[in-house]
Short mmCIF file of C-alpha atoms in Angstrom, two decimals:
data_model
loop_
_atom_site.label_atom_id
_atom_site.label_comp_id
_atom_site.label_asym_id
_atom_site.label_seq_id
_atom_site.Cartn_x
_atom_site.Cartn_y
_atom_site.Cartn_z
CA MET L 1 0.09 0.38 0.12
CA SER L 2 2.83 2.42 0.55
CA ASN L 3 3.96 2.25 -3.05
CA LYS L 4 0.49 3.36 -4.14
CA ILE L 5 0.71 6.52 -2.36
CA ASN L 6 4.26 7.96 -4.04
CA ASP L 7 2.60 6.57 -7.29
CA GLU L 8 -0.91 8.79 -6.27
CA LEU L 9 1.00 11.79 -6.43
CA ASN L 10 3.61 10.96 -9.31
CA LYS L 11 0.08 11.41 -11.66
CA ILE L 12 -0.89 15.00 -10.49
CA LYS L 13 -2.00 16.69 -13.17
CA ILE L 14 0.17 19.98 -14.88
CA PRO L 15 -1.58 22.39 -16.88
CA LYS L 16 -1.11 21.53 -20.51
CA GLU L 17 -0.88 25.21 -20.83
CA LEU L 18 2.71 25.15 -18.85
CA HIS L 19 5.88 26.16 -21.35
CA GLU L 20 7.72 23.58 -22.61
CA ARG L 21 11.28 24.89 -20.35
CA SER L 22 8.94 24.78 -17.60
CA LYS L 23 8.54 21.10 -17.46
CA ARG L 24 11.86 20.36 -17.97
CA GLY L 25 12.44 22.71 -14.85
CA VAL L 26 9.81 21.19 -12.44
CA ARG L 27 11.78 18.71 -10.37
CA LYS L 28 10.63 16.50 -7.91
CA ALA L 29 12.66 15.50 -4.61
CA LYS L 30 12.22 11.57 -4.10
CA LEU L 31 11.48 11.24 -0.75
CA GLU L 32 10.49 8.35 0.94
CA ASN L 33 6.98 8.20 1.77
CA GLN L 34 5.53 6.65 4.35
CA LYS L 35 2.66 4.64 5.25
CA ARG L 36 2.60 3.50 8.64
CA ARG L 37 0.32 2.66 11.42
CA ILE L 38 0.54 4.77 14.97
CA LYS L 39 2.64 1.93 17.28
CA ASN L 40 2.13 3.58 20.52
CA PRO L 41 -1.57 3.80 21.26
CA VAL L 42 -0.39 5.54 25.07
CA ILE L 43 0.75 9.15 23.72
CA ALA L 44 -2.38 8.92 21.34
CA VAL L 45 -4.83 12.08 21.93
CA ALA L 46 -8.60 12.79 20.80
CA MET L 47 -8.53 15.91 18.52
CA VAL L 48 -11.86 16.99 19.27
CA GLY L 49 -10.74 20.60 21.03
CA VAL L 50 -8.41 21.05 18.54
CA LEU L 51 -10.26 19.86 15.15
CA MET L 52 -14.06 21.40 16.39
CA PHE L 53 -12.82 24.32 16.04
CA GLY L 54 -13.75 26.53 13.05
CA ALA L 55 -16.84 23.61 13.27
CA SER L 56 -19.36 25.56 11.64
CA SER L 57 -18.03 24.25 7.63
CA ILE L 58 -17.54 21.11 9.21
CA SER L 59 -20.57 18.70 8.32
CA PRO L 60 -22.25 17.03 11.17
CA ALA L 61 -20.87 13.20 9.98
CA PHE L 62 -17.70 14.68 9.80
CA ALA L 63 -17.42 16.27 13.56
CA SER L 64 -18.72 13.17 15.25
CA THR L 65 -16.29 10.85 13.13
CA LEU L 66 -14.08 13.00 14.06
CA GLN L 67 -14.89 12.45 17.92
CA SER L 68 -13.09 8.58 18.03
CA ILE L 69 -10.70 9.65 15.98
CA PRO L 70 -6.68 9.82 18.13
CA ILE L 71 -3.73 11.54 16.80
CA ILE L 72 -0.70 12.80 18.40
CA GLY L 73 -1.04 16.17 18.27
CA SER L 74 -0.70 18.07 14.91
CA ILE L 75 -0.49 16.85 11.53
CA PHE L 76 3.05 17.85 11.48
CA GLY L 77 4.20 17.47 14.58
CA THR L 78 2.68 13.36 14.30
CA VAL L 79 4.10 12.63 10.92
CA GLY L 80 6.49 15.66 9.44
CA ASP L 81 9.81 16.06 8.49
CA ILE L 82 12.30 17.60 11.09
CA GLY L 83 11.66 20.85 9.44
CA LEU L 84 7.78 21.22 9.99
CA LYS L 85 7.92 19.62 13.39
CA GLU L 86 10.32 22.55 14.32
CA ALA L 87 7.92 25.21 12.88
CA ASP L 88 4.81 23.32 14.50
CA LYS L 89 6.54 23.24 17.68
CA SER L 90 7.50 27.13 17.46
CA GLY L 91 3.68 27.73 16.47
CA LEU L 92 3.84 28.81 13.00
CA SER L 93 1.48 26.24 11.49
CA GLN L 94 -1.07 28.36 10.53
CA ILE L 95 -5.39 25.95 11.07
CA THR L 96 -7.46 25.49 8.15
CA ASN L 97 -10.36 23.06 8.59
CA GLU L 98 -11.16 22.88 5.54
CA THR L 99 -13.25 20.12 4.63
CA PHE L 100 -15.85 18.56 2.05
CA SER L 101 -17.57 14.81 2.60
CA VAL L 102 -18.68 11.83 0.28
CA GLY L 103 -20.72 9.79 1.92
CA GLU L 104 -20.00 7.87 4.97
CA SER L 105 -15.84 9.03 4.39
CA SER L 106 -14.48 12.83 4.32
CA PHE L 107 -11.39 14.88 3.21
CA MET L 108 -10.22 17.85 5.48
CA ILE L 109 -7.06 19.86 5.07
CA ARG L 110 -6.22 20.70 9.05
CA GLU L 111 -3.23 22.78 8.86
CA ALA L 112 -1.12 24.73 6.46
CA ILE L 113 2.56 25.86 6.81
CA TYR L 114 4.41 27.98 4.51
CA ASP L 115 8.09 29.14 4.74
CA GLY L 116 8.06 31.24 1.47
CA SER L 117 8.79 27.93 -1.34
CA ARG L 118 7.45 24.86 0.57
CA LEU L 119 3.41 24.51 1.10
CA SER L 120 2.38 22.04 3.17
CA LEU L 121 -0.52 20.40 3.78
CA GLY L 122 -1.63 18.65 6.79
CA PHE L 123 -4.73 16.14 5.70
CA ILE L 124 -7.28 13.82 6.83
CA ILE L 125 -9.11 10.91 5.40
CA THR L 126 -11.68 9.54 7.09
CA ASN L 127 -13.09 5.85 6.00
CA TYR L 128 -10.13 5.96 3.88
CA SER L 129 -10.42 3.99 0.75
CA ASN L 130 -6.65 3.26 -0.52
CA GLU L 131 -6.92 6.13 -3.50
CA LEU L 132 -5.49 9.60 -2.46
CA PRO L 133 -7.75 12.44 -3.96
CA PHE L 134 -4.82 14.27 -5.71
CA LYS L 135 -3.86 12.90 -8.74
CA LYS L 136 -6.91 14.18 -10.64
CA ALA L 137 -6.80 17.13 -8.83
CA ALA L 138 -6.44 20.70 -10.27
CA TYR L 139 -4.37 23.59 -7.85
CA LYS L 140 -4.32 27.01 -8.08
CA ILE L 141 -2.08 30.33 -6.54
CA ASP L 142 -4.56 32.81 -6.41
CA GLU L 143 -6.01 33.06 -10.00
CA MET L 144 -2.90 31.18 -11.97
CA ASN L 145 -2.05 27.61 -11.81
CA PHE L 146 -0.18 25.52 -10.85
CA TYR L 147 2.27 23.35 -11.67
CA GLY L 148 5.30 22.97 -8.34
CA GLY L 149 6.81 19.38 -7.25
CA ALA L 150 4.41 17.47 -4.90
CA SER L 151 5.75 14.13 -2.22
CA SER L 152 3.85 13.22 0.74
CA GLN L 153 4.16 11.18 4.29
CA GLY L 154 1.54 10.06 6.18
CA GLU L 155 -0.14 7.18 8.75
CA PHE L 156 -3.10 5.21 9.39
CA ILE L 157 -4.49 6.41 12.71
CA ASN L 158 -6.85 3.33 13.04
CA ASP L 159 -8.38 0.40 10.36
CA LYS L 160 -10.09 3.02 8.43
CA ASP L 161 -8.44 7.10 8.81
CA TYR L 162 -5.41 7.93 7.36
CA ALA L 163 -4.03 11.28 8.31
CA GLY L 164 -1.10 13.20 5.76
CA ILE L 165 0.85 15.92 4.45
CA ILE L 166 1.44 16.46 0.92
CA SER L 167 4.16 19.53 0.33
CA PHE L 168 4.72 21.40 -2.69
CA ILE L 169 7.52 23.17 -4.16
CA VAL L 170 6.37 26.45 -5.33
CA PRO L 171 8.04 27.72 -8.54
CA ASN L 172 10.04 30.71 -8.11
CA GLU L 173 7.72 33.26 -10.41
CA LEU L 174 4.80 32.08 -7.79
CA LYS L 175 6.42 32.85 -4.86
CA ARG L 176 5.09 35.46 -2.61
CA ASP L 177 4.62 36.76 0.76
CA SER L 178 0.24 35.69 0.70
CA PHE L 179 -1.40 34.04 -1.32
CA ASN L 180 -4.96 31.75 -1.93
CA PHE L 181 -4.24 27.74 -2.22
CA SER L 182 -7.08 26.70 -4.19
CA ILE L 183 -7.71 22.95 -4.99
CA SER L 184 -10.18 21.25 -7.07
CA PHE L 185 -11.53 17.86 -7.09
CA ASP L 186 -13.48 16.19 -9.78
CA GLU L 187 -13.10 12.57 -7.92
CA PHE L 188 -13.16 11.95 -4.15
CA ASN L 189 -13.78 7.73 -3.18
CA GLY L 190 -14.82 6.98 -6.78
CA LYS L 191 -17.54 9.45 -6.80
CA LYS L 192 -17.55 12.12 -9.37
CA GLY L 193 -17.94 15.45 -8.84
CA ASN L 194 -17.06 19.03 -7.99
CA TRP L 195 -15.37 20.29 -4.33
CA ASN L 196 -13.43 22.82 -3.90
CA LEU L 197 -11.24 24.29 -1.09
CA ASN L 198 -9.32 27.32 -0.33
CA ILE L 199 -6.97 27.65 1.89
CA PRO L 200 -4.98 31.05 2.75
CA VAL L 201 -1.81 31.11 3.46
CA THR L 202 1.21 33.43 4.25
CA LYS L 203 5.58 33.15 4.61
CA ILE L 204 6.29 32.32 7.81
CA GLU L 205 9.29 34.97 8.61
CA GLY L 206 12.81 34.30 7.84
CA GLU L 207 16.41 35.77 7.40
CA SER L 208 17.20 35.81 4.08
CA PHE L 209 21.77 36.03 2.40
CA LEU L 210 22.23 37.63 -1.03
CA VAL L 211 25.75 35.15 -2.85
CA MET L 212 27.44 35.63 -5.85
CA ASP L 213 29.56 33.06 -5.79
CA GLU L 214 29.89 30.83 -9.04
CA ALA L 215 31.73 27.53 -9.94
CA THR L 216 31.86 25.93 -13.56
CA SER L 217 32.33 22.05 -14.23
CA LYS L 218 32.87 21.13 -18.25
CA ASP L 219 28.68 19.86 -18.26
CA TYR L 220 27.98 22.35 -15.15
CA LYS L 221 27.79 26.13 -13.65
CA ILE L 222 26.00 26.99 -10.98
CA LYS L 223 25.67 30.64 -10.32
CA MET L 224 24.60 31.51 -6.57
CA LYS L 225 21.74 34.56 -5.51
CA LYS L 226 20.44 33.47 -2.18
CA VAL L 227 20.89 31.44 1.21
CA THR L 228 17.80 31.42 3.75
CA PHE L 229 17.09 30.63 7.11
CA THR L 230 13.25 29.75 8.75
CA SER L 231 12.02 27.49 11.11
CA ALA L 232 11.09 25.41 8.77
CA THR L 233 13.83 25.10 6.20
CA THR L 234 16.91 26.08 5.33
CA GLU L 235 16.64 26.76 1.70
CA ILE L 236 19.48 27.15 -1.08
CA ASN L 237 18.96 29.52 -4.31
CA PHE L 238 19.97 29.93 -7.90
CA ASP L 239 20.80 29.05 -11.34
CA LEU L 240 21.95 25.15 -12.53
CA THR L 241 23.36 25.35 -16.10
CA GLU L 242 22.97 21.70 -16.88
CA PRO L 243 23.35 20.20 -20.60
CA ILE L 244 19.23 20.07 -22.09
CA ASN L 245 19.28 15.98 -22.45
CA ALA L 246 21.08 15.88 -18.67
CA GLU L 247 18.17 13.70 -17.66
CA GLU L 248 18.14 11.78 -20.72
CA LEU L 249 22.12 11.10 -19.79
CA ASN L 250 21.10 9.87 -16.40
CA GLN L 251 23.82 13.09 -15.41
CA ILE L 252 21.24 14.58 -13.34
CA ILE L 253 22.96 16.36 -9.88
CA ARG L 254 21.17 16.70 -6.56
CA PHE L 255 23.64 18.62 -3.77
CA ARG L 256 25.51 17.87 -0.54
CA LEU L 257 25.04 20.97 2.28
CA TYR L 258 27.51 21.22 5.60
CA ASP L 259 27.40 23.94 7.64
CA ASP L 260 30.60 25.86 8.85
CA GLN L 261 31.39 22.99 11.78
CA GLY L 262 31.17 20.14 9.00
CA ASN L 263 27.67 18.59 9.90
CA VAL L 264 25.25 17.43 6.83
CA VAL L 265 22.64 19.16 6.60
CA LYS L 266 19.68 16.42 5.84
CA GLU L 267 17.62 17.70 2.41
CA LEU L 268 14.09 17.36 2.27
CA SER L 269 12.75 18.81 -1.69
CA ALA L 270 14.17 20.42 -4.62
CA GLY L 271 12.12 22.62 -7.44
CA GLY L 272 13.76 24.67 -10.13
CA GLY L 273 11.66 26.30 -13.48
CA GLY L 274 13.51 27.26 -16.85
CA CYS L 275 15.39 30.54 -17.25
CA SER L 276 13.84 32.40 -20.55
CA ASP L 277 16.39 34.56 -21.55
CA CYS L 278 19.02 31.45 -21.33
CA GLU L 279 17.31 28.23 -22.72
CA ASN L 280 19.06 26.29 -25.33
CA ILE L 281 22.14 27.51 -25.52
CA ASP L 282 25.31 25.05 -27.01
CA GLY L 283 22.64 22.59 -25.42
CA LYS L 284 22.31 23.80 -22.31
CA ILE L 285 19.75 25.38 -20.25
CA THR L 286 19.90 26.92 -17.00
CA LEU L 287 16.58 26.59 -14.05
CA ASP L 288 16.29 28.32 -11.05
CA THR L 289 16.88 26.35 -8.54
CA SER L 290 16.02 25.79 -5.09
CA VAL L 291 16.77 23.14 -2.41
CA GLN L 292 15.13 22.96 1.22
CA TYR L 293 16.89 20.90 4.08
CA GLU L 294 16.10 21.10 7.76
CA PRO L 295 16.33 23.48 10.04
CA LEU L 296 19.82 24.80 11.67
CA LYS L 297 19.37 26.33 14.92
CA HIS L 298 21.81 28.82 13.99
CA ILE L 299 23.09 30.78 10.98
CA PRO L 300 26.50 29.26 10.79
CA ASP L 301 29.53 31.55 9.35
CA TYR L 302 29.23 29.39 5.78
CA LEU L 303 28.05 26.36 4.02
CA ILE L 304 29.35 24.48 2.01
CA ILE L 305 27.49 23.19 -1.33
CA GLU L 306 29.19 19.27 -2.65
CA PRO L 307 27.21 18.70 -6.04
CA TYR L 308 27.07 15.01 -6.96
CA ILE L 309 25.68 13.15 -9.77
CA SER L 310 22.99 11.19 -8.49
CA SER L 311 22.81 7.57 -10.35
CA THR L 312 26.37 6.98 -9.29
CA SER L 313 27.06 9.74 -5.97
CA GLU L 314 30.52 10.66 -7.65
CA ASN L 315 31.26 14.09 -6.34
CA ILE L 316 31.83 16.49 -8.96
CA ALA L 317 34.96 18.64 -7.04
CA GLU L 318 35.48 22.00 -9.44
CA LEU L 319 31.62 22.66 -8.40
CA ARG L 320 32.03 22.79 -4.06
CA MET L 321 32.01 25.69 -3.10
CA GLU L 322 31.94 27.61 0.75
CA ILE L 323 29.41 30.14 1.16
CA PRO L 324 29.53 32.73 2.64
CA LEU L 325 26.91 34.55 4.43
CA LYS L 326 27.34 37.79 4.91
CA GLU L 327 24.93 40.37 3.73
CA SER L 328 21.48 40.14 4.68
CA GLU L 329 19.05 40.92 2.10
#
């Protein structure tokens, strides 16, 4: 059953009008998607009081079902990665409680966290039928079609109810401090229909540093632009020039990150978009790329980025860079 979540998310629709360059630019980090049952019922507590906040928008049947659902604290605190857990612990998650019901099954977007790049939504599905509704959904940021990459993780709360998180990477051209994220479903739990959820989103605060360093190898070039620290992530933003057929050649690169003490900073997700004035120059394309890593408790004096070939884990020594953190934006 765990592979089904990943399969469903990989089928999320990308608008037909999306330019081919942007399709090439969209990259999804293949994070480990987990779907497991909560193993320690002693530490599980009912979310009745918390979930009933804003209960006027919740159907009576769903409200009744929620009373029997045990979950540990918030969804982010239960099944989120380290960044989401830290942001939730700091009280930065936004309660949404957007929901709809179809027969005996209901779907709720419980909470949201947006760090300026990654938008994460905590959701609950009651009477889960082993088919996530996301693959046939359409997404918008305000009035603009959304096409970022997505990943998820989750847990069964009991035999039939599921709590999970779906995270989207917001393309740089759609990033803003606040927006309305809308999701439209035309199928849920095997039934056709039209259900719409609207989620107001506000970016959590962070500190950004402008970076001008760059490095070049035979096939690649990295031009650093910005490093941003929030309670949820550490984000590196840069222009990546690579062969236009890098994916076909199995030469996609990824990026290890270390702090100034040599500690590994774990990657959480990544995404990129095309650059209209530098597409297909001498057989190469430049992608406006952002990579998100776990949050750091303290801002270091510098970071070290170490690019490597994803398929072989081979380092590209010429691209290794020490990124100084001096000029705050």
